[in-house]
mmCIF file with all atom_site columns, C-alpha atoms in Angstrom:
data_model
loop_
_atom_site.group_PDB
_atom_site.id
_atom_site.type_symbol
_atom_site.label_atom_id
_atom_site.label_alt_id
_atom_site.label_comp_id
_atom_site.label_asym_id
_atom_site.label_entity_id
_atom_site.label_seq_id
_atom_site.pdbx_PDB_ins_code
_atom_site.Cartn_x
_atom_site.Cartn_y
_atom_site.Cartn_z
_atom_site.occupancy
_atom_site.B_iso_or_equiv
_atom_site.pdbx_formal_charge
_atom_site.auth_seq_id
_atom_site.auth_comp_id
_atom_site.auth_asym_id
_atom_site.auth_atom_id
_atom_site.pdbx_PDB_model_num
ATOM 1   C CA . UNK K 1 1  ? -31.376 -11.738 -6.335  1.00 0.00 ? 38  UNK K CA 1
ATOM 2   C CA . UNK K 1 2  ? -28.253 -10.902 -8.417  1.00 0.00 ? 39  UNK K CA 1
ATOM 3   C CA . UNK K 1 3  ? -28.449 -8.475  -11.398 1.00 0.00 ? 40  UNK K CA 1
ATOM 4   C CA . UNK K 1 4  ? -25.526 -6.876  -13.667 1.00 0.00 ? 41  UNK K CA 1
ATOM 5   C CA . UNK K 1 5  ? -26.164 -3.256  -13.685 1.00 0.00 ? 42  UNK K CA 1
ATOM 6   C CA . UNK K 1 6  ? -24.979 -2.990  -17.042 1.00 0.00 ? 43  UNK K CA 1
ATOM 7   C CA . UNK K 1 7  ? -27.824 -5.001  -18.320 1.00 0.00 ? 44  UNK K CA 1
ATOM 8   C CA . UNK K 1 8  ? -30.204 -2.348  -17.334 1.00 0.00 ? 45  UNK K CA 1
ATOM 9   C CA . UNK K 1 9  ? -28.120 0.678   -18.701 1.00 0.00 ? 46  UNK K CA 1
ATOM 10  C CA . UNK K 1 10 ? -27.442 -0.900  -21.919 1.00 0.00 ? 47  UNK K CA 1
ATOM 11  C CA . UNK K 1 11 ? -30.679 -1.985  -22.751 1.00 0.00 ? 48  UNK K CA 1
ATOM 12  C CA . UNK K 1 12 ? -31.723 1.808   -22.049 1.00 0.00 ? 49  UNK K CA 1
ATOM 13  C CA . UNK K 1 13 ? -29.272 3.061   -23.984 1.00 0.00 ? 50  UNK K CA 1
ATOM 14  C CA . UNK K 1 14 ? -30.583 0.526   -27.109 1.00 0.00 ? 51  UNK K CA 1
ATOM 15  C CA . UNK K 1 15 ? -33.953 1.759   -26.579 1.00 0.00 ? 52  UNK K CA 1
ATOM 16  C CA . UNK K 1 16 ? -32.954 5.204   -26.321 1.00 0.00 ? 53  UNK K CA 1
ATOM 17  C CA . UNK K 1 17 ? -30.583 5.127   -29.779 1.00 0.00 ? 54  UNK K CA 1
ATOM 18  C CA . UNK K 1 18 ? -32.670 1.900   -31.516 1.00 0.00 ? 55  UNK K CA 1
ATOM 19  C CA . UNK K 1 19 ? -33.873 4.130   -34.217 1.00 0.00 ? 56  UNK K CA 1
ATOM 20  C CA . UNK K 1 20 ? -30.314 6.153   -35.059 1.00 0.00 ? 57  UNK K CA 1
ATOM 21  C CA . UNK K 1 21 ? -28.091 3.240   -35.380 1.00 0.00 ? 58  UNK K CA 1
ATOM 22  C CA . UNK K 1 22 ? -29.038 2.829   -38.649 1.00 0.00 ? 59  UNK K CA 1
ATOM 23  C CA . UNK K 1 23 ? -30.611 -0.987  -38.088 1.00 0.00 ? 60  UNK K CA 1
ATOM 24  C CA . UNK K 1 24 ? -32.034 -3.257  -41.033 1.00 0.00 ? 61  UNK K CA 1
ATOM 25  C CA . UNK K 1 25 ? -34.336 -4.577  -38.672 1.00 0.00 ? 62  UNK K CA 1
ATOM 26  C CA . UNK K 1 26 ? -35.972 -3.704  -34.968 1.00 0.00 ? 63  UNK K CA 1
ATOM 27  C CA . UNK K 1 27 ? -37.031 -6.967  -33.913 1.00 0.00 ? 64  UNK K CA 1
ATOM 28  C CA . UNK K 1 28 ? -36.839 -8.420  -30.480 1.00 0.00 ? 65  UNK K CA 1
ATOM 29  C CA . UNK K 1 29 ? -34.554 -11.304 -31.400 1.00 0.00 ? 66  UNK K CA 1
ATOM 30  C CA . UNK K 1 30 ? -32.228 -8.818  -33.380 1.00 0.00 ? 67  UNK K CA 1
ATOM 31  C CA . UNK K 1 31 ? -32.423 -6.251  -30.828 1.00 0.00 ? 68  UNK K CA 1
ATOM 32  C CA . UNK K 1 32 ? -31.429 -9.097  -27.859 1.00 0.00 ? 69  UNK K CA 1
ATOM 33  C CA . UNK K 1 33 ? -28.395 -10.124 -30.097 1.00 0.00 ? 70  UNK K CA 1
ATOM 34  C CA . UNK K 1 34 ? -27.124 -6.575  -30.044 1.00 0.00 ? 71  UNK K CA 1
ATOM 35  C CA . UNK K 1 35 ? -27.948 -6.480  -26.233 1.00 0.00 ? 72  UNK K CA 1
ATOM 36  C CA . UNK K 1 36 ? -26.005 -9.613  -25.418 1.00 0.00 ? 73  UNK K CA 1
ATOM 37  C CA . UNK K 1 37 ? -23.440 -9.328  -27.748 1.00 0.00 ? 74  UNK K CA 1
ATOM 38  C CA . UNK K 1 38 ? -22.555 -5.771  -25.722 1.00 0.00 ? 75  UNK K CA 1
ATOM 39  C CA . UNK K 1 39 ? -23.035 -6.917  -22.714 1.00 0.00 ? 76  UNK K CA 1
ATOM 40  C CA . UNK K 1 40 ? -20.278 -9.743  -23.588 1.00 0.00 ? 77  UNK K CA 1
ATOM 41  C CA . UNK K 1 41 ? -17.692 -6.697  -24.213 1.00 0.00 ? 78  UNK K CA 1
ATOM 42  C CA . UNK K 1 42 ? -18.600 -4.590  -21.206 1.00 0.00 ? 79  UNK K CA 1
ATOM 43  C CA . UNK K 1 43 ? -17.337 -5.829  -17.643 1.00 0.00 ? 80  UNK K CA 1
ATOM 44  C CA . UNK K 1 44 ? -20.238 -6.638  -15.186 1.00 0.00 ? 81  UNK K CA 1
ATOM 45  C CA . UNK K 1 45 ? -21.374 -4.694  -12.483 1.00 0.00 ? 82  UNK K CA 1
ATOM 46  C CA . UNK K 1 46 ? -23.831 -6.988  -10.306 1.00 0.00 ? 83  UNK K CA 1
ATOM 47  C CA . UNK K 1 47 ? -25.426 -5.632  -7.509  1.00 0.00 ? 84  UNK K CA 1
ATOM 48  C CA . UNK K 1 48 ? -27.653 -7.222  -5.055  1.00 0.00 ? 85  UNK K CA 1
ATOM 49  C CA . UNK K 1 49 ? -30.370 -4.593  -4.531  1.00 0.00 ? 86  UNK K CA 1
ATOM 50  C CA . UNK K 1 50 ? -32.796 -3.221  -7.331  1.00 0.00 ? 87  UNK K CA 1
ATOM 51  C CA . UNK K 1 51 ? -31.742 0.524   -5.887  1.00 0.00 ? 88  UNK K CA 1
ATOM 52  C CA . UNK K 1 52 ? -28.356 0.037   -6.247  1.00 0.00 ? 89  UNK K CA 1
ATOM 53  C CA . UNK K 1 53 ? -28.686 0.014   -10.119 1.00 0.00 ? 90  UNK K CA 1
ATOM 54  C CA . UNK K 1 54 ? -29.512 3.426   -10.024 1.00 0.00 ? 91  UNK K CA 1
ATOM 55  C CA . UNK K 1 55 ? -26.772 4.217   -8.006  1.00 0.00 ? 92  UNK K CA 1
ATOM 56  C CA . UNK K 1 56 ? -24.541 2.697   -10.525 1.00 0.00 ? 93  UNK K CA 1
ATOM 57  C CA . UNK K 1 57 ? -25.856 4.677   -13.176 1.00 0.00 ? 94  UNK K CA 1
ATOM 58  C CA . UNK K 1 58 ? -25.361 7.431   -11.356 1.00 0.00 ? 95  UNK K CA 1
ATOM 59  C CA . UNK K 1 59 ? -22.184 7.246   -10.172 1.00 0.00 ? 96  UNK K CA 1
ATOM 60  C CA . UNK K 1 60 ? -19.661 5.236   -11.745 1.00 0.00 ? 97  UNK K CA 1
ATOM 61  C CA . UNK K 1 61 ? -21.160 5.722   -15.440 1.00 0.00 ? 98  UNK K CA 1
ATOM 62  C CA . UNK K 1 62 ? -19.668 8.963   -16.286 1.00 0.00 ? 99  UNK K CA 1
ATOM 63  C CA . UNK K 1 63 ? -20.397 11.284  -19.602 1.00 0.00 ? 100 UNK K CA 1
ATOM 64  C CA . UNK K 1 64 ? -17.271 9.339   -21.085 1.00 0.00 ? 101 UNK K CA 1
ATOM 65  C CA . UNK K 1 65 ? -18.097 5.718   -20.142 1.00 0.00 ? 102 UNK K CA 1
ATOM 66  C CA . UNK K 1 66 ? -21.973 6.375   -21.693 1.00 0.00 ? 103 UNK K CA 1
ATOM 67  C CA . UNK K 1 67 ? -19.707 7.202   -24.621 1.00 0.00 ? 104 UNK K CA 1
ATOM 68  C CA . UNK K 1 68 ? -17.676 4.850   -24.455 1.00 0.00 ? 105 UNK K CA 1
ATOM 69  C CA . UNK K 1 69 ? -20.426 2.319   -24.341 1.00 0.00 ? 106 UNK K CA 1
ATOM 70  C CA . UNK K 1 70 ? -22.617 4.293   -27.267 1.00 0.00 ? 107 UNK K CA 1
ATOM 71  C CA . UNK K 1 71 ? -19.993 2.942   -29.477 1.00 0.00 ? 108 UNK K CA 1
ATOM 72  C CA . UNK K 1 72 ? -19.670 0.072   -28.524 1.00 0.00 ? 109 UNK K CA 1
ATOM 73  C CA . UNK K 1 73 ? -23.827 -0.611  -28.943 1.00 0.00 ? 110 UNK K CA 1
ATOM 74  C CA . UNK K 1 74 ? -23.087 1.190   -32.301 1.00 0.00 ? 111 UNK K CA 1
ATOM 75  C CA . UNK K 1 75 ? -20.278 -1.612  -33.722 1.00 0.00 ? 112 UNK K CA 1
ATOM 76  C CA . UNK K 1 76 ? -22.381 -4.322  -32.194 1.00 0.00 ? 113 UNK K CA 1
ATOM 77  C CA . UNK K 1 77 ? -25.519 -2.927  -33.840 1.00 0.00 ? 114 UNK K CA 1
ATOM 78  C CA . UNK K 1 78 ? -23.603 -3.721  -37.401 1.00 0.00 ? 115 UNK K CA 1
ATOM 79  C CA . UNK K 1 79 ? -22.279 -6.651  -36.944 1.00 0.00 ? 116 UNK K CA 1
ATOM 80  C CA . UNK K 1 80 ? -25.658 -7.782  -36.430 1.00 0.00 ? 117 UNK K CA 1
ATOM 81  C CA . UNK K 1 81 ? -27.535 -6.022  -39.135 1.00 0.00 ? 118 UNK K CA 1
ATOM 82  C CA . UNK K 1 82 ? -24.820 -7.221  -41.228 1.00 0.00 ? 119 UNK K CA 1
ATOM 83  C CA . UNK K 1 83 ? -25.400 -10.845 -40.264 1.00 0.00 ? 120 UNK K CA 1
ATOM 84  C CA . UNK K 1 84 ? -28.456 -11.450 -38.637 1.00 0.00 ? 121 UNK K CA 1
ATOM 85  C CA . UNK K 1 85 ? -29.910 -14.258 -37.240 1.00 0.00 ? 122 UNK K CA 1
ATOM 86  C CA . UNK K 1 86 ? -33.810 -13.503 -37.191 1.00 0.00 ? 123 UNK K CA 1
ATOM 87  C CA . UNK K 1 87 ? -36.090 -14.412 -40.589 1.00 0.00 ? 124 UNK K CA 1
ATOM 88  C CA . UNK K 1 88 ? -37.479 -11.436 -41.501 1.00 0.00 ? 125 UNK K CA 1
ATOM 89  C CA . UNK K 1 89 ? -34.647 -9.629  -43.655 1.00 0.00 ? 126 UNK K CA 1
ATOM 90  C CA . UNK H 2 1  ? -34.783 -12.496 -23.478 1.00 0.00 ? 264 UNK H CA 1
ATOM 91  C CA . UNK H 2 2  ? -31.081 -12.112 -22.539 1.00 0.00 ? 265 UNK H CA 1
ATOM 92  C CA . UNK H 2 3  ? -29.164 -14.012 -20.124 1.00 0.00 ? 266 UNK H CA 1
ATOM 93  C CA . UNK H 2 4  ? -25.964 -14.243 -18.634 1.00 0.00 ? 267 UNK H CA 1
ATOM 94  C CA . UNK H 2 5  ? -25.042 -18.486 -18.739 1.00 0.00 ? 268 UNK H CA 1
ATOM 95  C CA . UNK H 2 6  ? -22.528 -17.457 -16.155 1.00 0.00 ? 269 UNK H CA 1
ATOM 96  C CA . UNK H 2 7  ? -24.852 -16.329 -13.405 1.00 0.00 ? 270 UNK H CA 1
ATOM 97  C CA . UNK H 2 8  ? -26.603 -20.224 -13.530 1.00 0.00 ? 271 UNK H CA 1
ATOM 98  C CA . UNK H 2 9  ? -23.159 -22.210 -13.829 1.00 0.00 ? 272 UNK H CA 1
ATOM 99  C CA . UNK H 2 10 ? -21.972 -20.100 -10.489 1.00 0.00 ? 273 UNK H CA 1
ATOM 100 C CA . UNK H 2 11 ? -25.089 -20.082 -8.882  1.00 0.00 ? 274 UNK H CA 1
ATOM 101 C CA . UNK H 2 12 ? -24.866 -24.182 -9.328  1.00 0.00 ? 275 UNK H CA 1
ATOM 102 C CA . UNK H 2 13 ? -21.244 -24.199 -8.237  1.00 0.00 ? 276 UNK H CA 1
ATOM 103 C CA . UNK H 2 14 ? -21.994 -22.185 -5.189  1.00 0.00 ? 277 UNK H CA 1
ATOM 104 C CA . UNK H 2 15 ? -25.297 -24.632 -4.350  1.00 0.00 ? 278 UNK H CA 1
ATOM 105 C CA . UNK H 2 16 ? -22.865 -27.507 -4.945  1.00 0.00 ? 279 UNK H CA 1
ATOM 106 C CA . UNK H 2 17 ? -20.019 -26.108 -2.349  1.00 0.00 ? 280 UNK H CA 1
ATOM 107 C CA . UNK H 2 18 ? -21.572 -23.458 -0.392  1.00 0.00 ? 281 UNK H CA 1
ATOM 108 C CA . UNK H 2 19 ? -21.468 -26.342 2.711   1.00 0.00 ? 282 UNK H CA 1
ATOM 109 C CA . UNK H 2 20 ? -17.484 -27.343 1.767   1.00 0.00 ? 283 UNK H CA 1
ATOM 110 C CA . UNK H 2 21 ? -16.548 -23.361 1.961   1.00 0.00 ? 284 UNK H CA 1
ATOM 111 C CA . UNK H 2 22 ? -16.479 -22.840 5.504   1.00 0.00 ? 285 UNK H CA 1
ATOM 112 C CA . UNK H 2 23 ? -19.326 -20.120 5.992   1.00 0.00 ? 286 UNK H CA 1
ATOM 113 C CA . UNK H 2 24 ? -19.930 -18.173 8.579   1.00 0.00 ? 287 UNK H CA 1
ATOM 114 C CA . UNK H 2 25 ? -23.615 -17.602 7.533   1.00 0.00 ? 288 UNK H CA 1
ATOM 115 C CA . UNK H 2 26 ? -25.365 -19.100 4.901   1.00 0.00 ? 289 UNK H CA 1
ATOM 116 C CA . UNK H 2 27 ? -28.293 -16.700 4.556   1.00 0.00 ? 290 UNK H CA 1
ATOM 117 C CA . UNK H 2 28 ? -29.510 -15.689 1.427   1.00 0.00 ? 291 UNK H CA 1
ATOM 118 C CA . UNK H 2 29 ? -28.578 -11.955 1.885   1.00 0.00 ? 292 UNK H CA 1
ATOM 119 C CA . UNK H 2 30 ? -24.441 -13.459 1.919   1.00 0.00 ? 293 UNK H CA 1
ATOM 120 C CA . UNK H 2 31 ? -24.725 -15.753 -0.890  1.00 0.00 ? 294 UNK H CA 1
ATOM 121 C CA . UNK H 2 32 ? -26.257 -13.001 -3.080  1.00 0.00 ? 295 UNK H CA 1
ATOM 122 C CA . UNK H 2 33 ? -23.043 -11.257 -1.813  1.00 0.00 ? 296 UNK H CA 1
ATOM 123 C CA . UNK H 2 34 ? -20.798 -13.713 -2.779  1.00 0.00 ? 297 UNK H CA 1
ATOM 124 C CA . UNK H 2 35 ? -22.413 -14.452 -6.220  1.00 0.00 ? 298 UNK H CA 1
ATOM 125 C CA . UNK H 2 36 ? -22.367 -11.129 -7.144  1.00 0.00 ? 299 UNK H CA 1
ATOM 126 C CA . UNK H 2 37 ? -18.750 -10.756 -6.293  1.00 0.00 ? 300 UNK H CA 1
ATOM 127 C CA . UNK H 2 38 ? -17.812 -13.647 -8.197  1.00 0.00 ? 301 UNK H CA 1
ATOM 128 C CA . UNK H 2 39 ? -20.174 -12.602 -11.496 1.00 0.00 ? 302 UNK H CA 1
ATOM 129 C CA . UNK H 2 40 ? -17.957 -9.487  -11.249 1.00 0.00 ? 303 UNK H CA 1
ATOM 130 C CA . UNK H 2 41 ? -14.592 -11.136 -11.819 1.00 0.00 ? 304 UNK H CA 1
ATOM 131 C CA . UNK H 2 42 ? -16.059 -13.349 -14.506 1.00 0.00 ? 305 UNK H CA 1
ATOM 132 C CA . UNK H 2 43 ? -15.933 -12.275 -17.928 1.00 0.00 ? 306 UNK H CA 1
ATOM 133 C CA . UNK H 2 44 ? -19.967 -12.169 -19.335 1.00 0.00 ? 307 UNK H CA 1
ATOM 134 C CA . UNK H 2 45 ? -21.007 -15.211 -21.493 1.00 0.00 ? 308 UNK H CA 1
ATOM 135 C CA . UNK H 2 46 ? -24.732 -13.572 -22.671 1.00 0.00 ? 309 UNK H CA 1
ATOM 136 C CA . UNK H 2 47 ? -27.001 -15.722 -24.445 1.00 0.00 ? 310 UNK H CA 1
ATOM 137 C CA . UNK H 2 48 ? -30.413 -14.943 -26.039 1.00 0.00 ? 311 UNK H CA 1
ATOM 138 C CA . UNK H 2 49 ? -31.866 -18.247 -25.580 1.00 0.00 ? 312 UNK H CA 1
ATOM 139 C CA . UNK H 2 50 ? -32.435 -20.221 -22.433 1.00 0.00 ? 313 UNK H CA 1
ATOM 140 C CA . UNK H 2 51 ? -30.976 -24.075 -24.694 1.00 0.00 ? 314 UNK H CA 1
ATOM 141 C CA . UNK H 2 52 ? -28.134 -22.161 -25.287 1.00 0.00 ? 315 UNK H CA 1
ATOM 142 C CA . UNK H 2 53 ? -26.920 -21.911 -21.212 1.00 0.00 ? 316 UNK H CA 1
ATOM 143 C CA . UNK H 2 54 ? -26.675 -26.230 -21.261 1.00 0.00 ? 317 UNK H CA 1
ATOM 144 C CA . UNK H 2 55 ? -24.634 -25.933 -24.068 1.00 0.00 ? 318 UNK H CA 1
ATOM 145 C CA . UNK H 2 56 ? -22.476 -23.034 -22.832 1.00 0.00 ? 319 UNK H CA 1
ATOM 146 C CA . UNK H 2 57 ? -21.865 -24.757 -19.609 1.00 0.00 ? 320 UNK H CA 1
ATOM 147 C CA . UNK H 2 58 ? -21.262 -28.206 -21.825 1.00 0.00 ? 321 UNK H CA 1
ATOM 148 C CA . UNK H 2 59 ? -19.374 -26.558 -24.224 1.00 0.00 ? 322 UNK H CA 1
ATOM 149 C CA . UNK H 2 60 ? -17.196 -23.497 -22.957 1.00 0.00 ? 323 UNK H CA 1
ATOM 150 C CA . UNK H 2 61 ? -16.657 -24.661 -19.174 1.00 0.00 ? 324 UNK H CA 1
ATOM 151 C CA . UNK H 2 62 ? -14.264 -26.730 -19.609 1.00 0.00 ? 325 UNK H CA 1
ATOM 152 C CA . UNK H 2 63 ? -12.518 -28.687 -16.572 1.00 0.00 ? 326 UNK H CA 1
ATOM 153 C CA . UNK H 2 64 ? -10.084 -26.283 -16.013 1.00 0.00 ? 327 UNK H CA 1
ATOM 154 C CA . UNK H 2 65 ? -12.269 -22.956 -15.960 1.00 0.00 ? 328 UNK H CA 1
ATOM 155 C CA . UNK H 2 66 ? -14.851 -25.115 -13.388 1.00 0.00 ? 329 UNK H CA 1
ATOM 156 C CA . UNK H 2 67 ? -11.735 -25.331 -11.209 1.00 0.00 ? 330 UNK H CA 1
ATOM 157 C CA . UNK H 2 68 ? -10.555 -21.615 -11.452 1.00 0.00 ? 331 UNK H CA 1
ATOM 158 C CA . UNK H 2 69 ? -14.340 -20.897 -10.749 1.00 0.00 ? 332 UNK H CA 1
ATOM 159 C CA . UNK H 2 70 ? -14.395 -22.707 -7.812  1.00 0.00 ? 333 UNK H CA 1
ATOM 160 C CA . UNK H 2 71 ? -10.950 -21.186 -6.428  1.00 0.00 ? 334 UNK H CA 1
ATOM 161 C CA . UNK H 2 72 ? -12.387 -17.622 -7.200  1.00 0.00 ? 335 UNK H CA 1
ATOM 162 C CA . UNK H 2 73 ? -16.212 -18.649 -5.620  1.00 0.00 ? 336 UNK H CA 1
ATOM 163 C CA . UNK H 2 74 ? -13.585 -19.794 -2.527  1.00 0.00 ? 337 UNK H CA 1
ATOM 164 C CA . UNK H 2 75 ? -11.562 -16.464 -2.372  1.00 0.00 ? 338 UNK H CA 1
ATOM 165 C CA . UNK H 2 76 ? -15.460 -14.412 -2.803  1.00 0.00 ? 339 UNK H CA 1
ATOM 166 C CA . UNK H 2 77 ? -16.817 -16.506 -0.195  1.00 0.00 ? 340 UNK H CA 1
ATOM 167 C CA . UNK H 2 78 ? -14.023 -15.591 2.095   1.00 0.00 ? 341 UNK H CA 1
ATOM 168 C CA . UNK H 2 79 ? -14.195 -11.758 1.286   1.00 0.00 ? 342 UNK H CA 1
ATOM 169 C CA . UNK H 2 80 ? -17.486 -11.795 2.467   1.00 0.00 ? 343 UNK H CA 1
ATOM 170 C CA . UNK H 2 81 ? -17.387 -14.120 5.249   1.00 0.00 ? 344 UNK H CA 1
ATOM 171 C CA . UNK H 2 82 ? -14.546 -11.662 6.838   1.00 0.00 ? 345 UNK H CA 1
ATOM 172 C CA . UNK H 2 83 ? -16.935 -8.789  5.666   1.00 0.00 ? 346 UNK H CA 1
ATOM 173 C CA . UNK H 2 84 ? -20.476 -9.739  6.077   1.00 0.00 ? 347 UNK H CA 1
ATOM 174 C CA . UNK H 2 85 ? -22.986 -6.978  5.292   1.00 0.00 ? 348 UNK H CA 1
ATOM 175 C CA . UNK H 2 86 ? -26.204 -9.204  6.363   1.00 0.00 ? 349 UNK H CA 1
ATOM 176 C CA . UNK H 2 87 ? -27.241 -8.544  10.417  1.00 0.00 ? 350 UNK H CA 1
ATOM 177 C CA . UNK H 2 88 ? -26.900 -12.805 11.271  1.00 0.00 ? 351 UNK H CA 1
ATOM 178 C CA . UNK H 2 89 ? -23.606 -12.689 12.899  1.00 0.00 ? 352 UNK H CA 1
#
């Protein structure tokens, strides 16, 4: 089992912010566009174990990176409610 | 649903070669190692739906990248065949 530690954080951080980044719409398909369209800026982290995500989280995602990666879920967010790809707007 | 098209295309590379790389072990503890390792180096290609990974790997993987893959999976699988963290050898 491989998983990018990112993955996990950033979707978090979308949940957490979902309903301040001001998006036309909250579906799943929009909200996995934002998700991977992030993800495709950010550089991977993969870890091995499930317990070592947290330790990422903890420890090499600092106030500034969570920032840093806030905006970068927040320009992402647009350029998907500007365009997006799911019927229901 | 989102999904890195990278992770599959390496995973396949390493399934392909993992017997041409000159292992020390094989188990799945060190090929988690070395996948992760290589997903690290590799810039992200997310995708949001499973059709789209055939037509990544058709489409973006060119000749070229599936060689400079295969020279980094070679340099990962030698970092962790001087390094193993599993308890086999």
């Amino acid at each position: 089992m491989v998983i990018n530690a990112m993955e996990r954080i950033i979707k978090d951080l979308l949940d957490e912010y979902k309903n301040r980044l001001y998006l036309h719409c909250t579906c799943d398909e929009c909200l996995d566009d934002i998700l991977a369209l992030t993800l495709n800026k950010t550089l991977p982290r993969y870890v091995t174990k499930e317990e070592n995500i947290t330790y990422i989280k903890a420890n090499f995602v600092d106030k500034q990176e969570l920032t840093s990666l806030l905006v970068k879920l927040a320009e992402c967010a647009k350029i998907v409610s500007n365009r997006p790809i799911c019927h229901n707007t």
